Short mmCIF file of C-alpha atoms in Angstrom, two decimals:
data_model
loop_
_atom_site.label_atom_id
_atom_site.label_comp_id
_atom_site.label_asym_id
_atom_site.label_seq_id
_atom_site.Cartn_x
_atom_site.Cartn_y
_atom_site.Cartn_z
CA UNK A 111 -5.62 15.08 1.46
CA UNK A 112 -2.84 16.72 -0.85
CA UNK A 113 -1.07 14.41 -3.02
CA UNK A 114 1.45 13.12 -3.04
CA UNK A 115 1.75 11.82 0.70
CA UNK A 116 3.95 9.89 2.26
CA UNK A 117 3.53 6.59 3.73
CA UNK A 118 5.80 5.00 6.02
CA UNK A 119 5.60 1.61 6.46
CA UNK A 120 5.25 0.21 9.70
CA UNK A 121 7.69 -3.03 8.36
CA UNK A 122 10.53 -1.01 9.33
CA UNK A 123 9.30 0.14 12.20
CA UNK A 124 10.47 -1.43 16.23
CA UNK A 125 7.66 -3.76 16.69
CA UNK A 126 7.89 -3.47 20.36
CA UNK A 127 7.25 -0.17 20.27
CA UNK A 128 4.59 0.55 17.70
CA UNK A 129 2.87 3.72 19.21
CA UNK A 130 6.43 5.13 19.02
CA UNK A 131 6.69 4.24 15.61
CA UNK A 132 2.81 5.33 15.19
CA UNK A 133 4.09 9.67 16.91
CA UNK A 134 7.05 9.83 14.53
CA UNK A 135 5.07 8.72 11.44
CA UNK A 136 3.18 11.35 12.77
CA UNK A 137 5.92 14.17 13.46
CA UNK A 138 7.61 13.37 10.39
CA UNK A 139 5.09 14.34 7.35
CA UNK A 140 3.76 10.80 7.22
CA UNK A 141 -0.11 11.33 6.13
CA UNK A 142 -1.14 7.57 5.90
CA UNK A 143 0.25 4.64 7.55
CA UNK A 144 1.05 1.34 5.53
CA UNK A 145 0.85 -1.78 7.37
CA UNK A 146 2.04 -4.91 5.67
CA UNK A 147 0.12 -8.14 6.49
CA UNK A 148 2.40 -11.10 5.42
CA UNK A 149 0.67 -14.53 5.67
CA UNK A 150 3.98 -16.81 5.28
CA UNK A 151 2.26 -18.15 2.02
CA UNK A 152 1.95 -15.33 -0.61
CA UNK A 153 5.53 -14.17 0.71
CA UNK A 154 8.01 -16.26 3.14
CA UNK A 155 8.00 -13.82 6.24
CA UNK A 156 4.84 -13.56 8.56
CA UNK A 157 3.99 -10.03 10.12
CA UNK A 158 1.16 -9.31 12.16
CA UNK A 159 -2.52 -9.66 11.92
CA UNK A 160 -6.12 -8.24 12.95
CA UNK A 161 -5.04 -8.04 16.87
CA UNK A 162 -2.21 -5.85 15.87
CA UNK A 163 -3.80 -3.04 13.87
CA UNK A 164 -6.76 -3.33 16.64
CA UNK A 165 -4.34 -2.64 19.29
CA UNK A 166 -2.47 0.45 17.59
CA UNK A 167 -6.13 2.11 15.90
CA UNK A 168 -6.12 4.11 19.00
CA UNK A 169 -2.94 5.77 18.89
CA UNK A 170 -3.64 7.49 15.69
CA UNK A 171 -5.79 9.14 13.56
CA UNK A 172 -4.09 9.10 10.53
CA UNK A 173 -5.81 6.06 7.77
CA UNK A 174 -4.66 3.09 7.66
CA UNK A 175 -3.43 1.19 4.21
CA UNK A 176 -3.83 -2.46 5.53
CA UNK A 177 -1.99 -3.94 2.42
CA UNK A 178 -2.62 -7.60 2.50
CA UNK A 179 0.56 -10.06 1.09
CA UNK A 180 -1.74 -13.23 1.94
CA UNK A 181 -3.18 -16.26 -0.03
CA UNK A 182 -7.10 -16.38 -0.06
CA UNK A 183 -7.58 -12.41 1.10
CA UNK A 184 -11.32 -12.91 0.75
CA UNK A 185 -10.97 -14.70 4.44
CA UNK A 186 -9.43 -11.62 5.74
CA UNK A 187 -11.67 -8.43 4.61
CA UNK A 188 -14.34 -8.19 6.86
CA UNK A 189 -11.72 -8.50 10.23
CA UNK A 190 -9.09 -5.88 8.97
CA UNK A 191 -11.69 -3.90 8.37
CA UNK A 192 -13.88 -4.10 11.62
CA UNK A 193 -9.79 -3.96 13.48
CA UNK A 194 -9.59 -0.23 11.99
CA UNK A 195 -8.28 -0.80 8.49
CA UNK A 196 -9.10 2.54 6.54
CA UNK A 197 -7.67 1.06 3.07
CA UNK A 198 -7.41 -2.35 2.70
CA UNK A 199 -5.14 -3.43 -0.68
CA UNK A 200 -4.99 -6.78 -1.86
CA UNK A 201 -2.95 -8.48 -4.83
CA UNK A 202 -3.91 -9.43 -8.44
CA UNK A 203 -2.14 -12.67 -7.73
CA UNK A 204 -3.61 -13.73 -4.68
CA UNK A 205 -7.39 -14.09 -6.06
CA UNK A 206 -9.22 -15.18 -8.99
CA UNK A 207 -11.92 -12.86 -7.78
CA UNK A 208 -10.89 -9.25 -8.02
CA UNK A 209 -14.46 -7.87 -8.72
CA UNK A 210 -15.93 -9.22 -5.20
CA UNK A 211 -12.94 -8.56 -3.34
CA UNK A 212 -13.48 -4.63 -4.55
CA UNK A 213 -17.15 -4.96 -3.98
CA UNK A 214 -16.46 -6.40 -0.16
CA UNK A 215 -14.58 -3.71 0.72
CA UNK A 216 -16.37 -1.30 -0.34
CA UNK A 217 -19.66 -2.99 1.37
CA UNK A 218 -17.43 -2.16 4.42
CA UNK A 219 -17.34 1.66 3.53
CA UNK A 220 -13.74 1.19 2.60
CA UNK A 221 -11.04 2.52 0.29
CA UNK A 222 -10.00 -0.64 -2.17
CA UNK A 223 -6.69 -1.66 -3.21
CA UNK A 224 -5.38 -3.59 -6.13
CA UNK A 225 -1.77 -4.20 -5.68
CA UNK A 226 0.74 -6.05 -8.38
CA UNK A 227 4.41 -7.91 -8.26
CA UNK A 228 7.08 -6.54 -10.49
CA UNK A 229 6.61 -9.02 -12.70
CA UNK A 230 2.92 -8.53 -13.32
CA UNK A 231 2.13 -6.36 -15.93
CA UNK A 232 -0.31 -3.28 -15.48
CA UNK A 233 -2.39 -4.91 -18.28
CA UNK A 234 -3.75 -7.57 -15.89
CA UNK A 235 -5.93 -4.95 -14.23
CA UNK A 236 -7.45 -3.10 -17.48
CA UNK A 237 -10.94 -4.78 -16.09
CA UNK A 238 -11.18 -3.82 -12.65
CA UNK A 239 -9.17 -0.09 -12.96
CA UNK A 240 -12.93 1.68 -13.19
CA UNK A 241 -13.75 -0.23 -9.77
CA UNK A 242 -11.04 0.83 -7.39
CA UNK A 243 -9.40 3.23 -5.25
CA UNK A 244 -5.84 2.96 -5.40
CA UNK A 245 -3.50 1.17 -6.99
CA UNK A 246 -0.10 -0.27 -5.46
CA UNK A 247 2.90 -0.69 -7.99
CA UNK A 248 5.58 -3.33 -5.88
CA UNK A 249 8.68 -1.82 -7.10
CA UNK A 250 10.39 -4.43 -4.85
CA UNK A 251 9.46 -8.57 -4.75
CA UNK A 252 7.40 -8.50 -1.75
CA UNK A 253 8.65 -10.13 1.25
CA UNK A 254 11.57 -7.45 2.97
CA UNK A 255 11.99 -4.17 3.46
CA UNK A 256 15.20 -2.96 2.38
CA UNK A 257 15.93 -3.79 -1.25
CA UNK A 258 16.65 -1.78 -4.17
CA UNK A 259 14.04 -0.35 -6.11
CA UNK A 260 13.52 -2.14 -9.98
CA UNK A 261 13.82 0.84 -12.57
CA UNK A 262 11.43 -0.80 -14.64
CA UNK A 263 8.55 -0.59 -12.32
CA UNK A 264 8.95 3.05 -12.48
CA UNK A 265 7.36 2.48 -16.21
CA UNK A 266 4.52 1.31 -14.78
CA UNK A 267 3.84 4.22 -12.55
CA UNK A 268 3.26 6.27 -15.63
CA UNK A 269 1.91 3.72 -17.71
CA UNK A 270 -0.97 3.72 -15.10
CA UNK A 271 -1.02 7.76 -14.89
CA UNK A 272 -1.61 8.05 -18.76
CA UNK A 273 -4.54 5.21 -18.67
CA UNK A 274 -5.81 7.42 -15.48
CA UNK A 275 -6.29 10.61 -17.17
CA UNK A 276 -7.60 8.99 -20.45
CA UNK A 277 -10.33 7.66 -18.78
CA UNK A 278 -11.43 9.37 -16.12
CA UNK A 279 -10.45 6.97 -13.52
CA UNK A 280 -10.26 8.05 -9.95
CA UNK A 281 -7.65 5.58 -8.36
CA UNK A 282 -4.62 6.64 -6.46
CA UNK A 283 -1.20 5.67 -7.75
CA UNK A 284 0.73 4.36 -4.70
CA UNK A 285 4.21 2.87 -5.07
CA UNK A 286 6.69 0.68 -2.38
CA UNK A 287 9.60 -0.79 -2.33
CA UNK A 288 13.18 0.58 -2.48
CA UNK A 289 12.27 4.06 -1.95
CA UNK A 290 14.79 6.54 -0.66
CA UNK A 291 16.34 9.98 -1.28
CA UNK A 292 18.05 8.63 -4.45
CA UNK A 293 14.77 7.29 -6.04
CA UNK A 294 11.81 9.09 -4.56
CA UNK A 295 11.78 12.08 -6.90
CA UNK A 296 11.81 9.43 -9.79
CA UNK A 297 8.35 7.73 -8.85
CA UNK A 298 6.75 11.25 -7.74
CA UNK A 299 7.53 12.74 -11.59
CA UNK A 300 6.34 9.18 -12.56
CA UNK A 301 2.80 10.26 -11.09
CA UNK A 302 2.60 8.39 -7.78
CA UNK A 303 -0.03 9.65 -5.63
CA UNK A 304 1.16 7.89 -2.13
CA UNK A 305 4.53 7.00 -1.73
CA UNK A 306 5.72 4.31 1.33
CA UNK A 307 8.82 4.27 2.70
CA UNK A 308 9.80 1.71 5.15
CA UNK A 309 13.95 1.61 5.87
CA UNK A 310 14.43 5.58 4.74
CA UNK A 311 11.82 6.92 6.84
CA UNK A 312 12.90 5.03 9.88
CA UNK A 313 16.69 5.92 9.50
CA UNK A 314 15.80 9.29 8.67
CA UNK A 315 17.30 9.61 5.89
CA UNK A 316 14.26 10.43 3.16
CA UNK A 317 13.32 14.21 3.64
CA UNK A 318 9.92 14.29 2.59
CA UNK A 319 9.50 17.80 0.83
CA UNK A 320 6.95 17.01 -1.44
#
C-alpha cells in the first residue's frame, strides 16, 4: 500500500445502500474503508455493529479500519474481528488497559489502533507507541460527521511524525475529522499516512490526488 491513502468513512455514507457506498469508495481512490462503531456511551449517536460489517465484508476487498467510539472495547475485539474487521482502532480514553487491548488484536492477526480526542495530548501514548500499528489523531470531537477540522490537532500530526522517525516506530499516522479540499493538503504535509473523509468524499467534493 502507498501512503498516503484515502479513507472514506462509511458515516457519511446512505446506510440503506452500503454496497453502493462500498463500489464508489472503490471507484473513487478510496484504498481502506473506515467504519465508525458508536456505542451511544463513549459518544451520543449509535451506528452499527458486528452484523453490519459481517453483512458488507463480501462486497469488498479493500481492509477494513473498524474504529471503535465505545465504552469497555475489550467486549468488542474478538467479534469485529471474526465479522471481517482488518484494523480494529480503539481510544486512549475508553480503557485503562491499552497494552492487552494491542496484544488482543494482534492475537487475532490484526492491525491495532490507538485513537485520541482533541483534547488528549499525544503524550498519553509515549508507552504503548512501540506496540501499535496506527495511530488515529480526532481532529474533530467524535460523535458527527461534518464539523470543522481543529487547527491545533494538525500539531499533533507532526508531533507524532517527529517521535516516529526518532525512534524507529512503525505506526501509521491516520487523521479524521473535518477533512476537505480546504484542509487535506494541511494534514498530508503534517505527515498523515491515511487520511478519512466522510462528508467530502460523499459530496464529491475532495479530489484525492495524492
Amino acid at each position: 500500500m502507498k501512503f498516503p491513502v484515502l479513507a472514506p468513512s462509511l458515516l457519511s455514507a446512505d446506510f440503506s445502500n452500503l454496497a453502493e457506498a462500498l463500489r464508489l469508495i472503490e471507484e473513487n481512490n478510496g484504498s481502506v474503508v473506515h467504519i465508525d462503531v458508536m456505542d451511544g456511551q463513549f459518544v451520543p449517536e449509535i451506528t452499527y455493529g458486528q452484523p453490519v460489517v459481517r453483512s458488507i465484508r463480501k462486497c469488498t476487498k479493500l481492509p477494513f479500519d473498524v474504529h471503535l467510539m465505545v465504552e469497555n472495547p475489550e467486549n468488542q475485539i474478538n467479534a469485529f474481528a471474526d465479522a471481517g474487521a482488518d484494523w480494529i482502532t480503539f481510544h486512549i480514553e475508553a480503557t485503562a488497559h491499552a497494552h492487552r487491548l494491542i496484544q488482543m488484536i494482534h492475537e487475532k492477526g490484526k492491525k491495532a489502533g490507538i485513537a485520541i480526542c482533541p483534547a488528549t495530548p499525544v503524550s498519553a501514548l509515549s508507552e504503548i507507541l512501540q506496540c501499535v500499528d496506527l495511530v488515529l489523531v480526532m481532529s474533530v470531537n467524535p460523535g458527527w460527521g461534518g464539523q470543522v477540522l481543529i487547527p491545533s490537532c494538525v500539531k499533533k500530526i507532526e508531533e507524532l511524525k517527529k517521535i516516529k522517525n526518532e525512534n524507529g516506530y512503525n505506526y501509521m499516522i491516520s487523521v479524521d475529522g473535518g477533512v476537505n479540499p480546504k484542509t487535506v493538503a494541511s494534514v498530508v504535509d503534517a505527515g498523515a499516512d491515511v487520511v478519512v473523509s466522510g462528508s467530502s468524499f460523499f459530496n464529491g467534493s475532495l479530489n484525492w490526488n495524492y
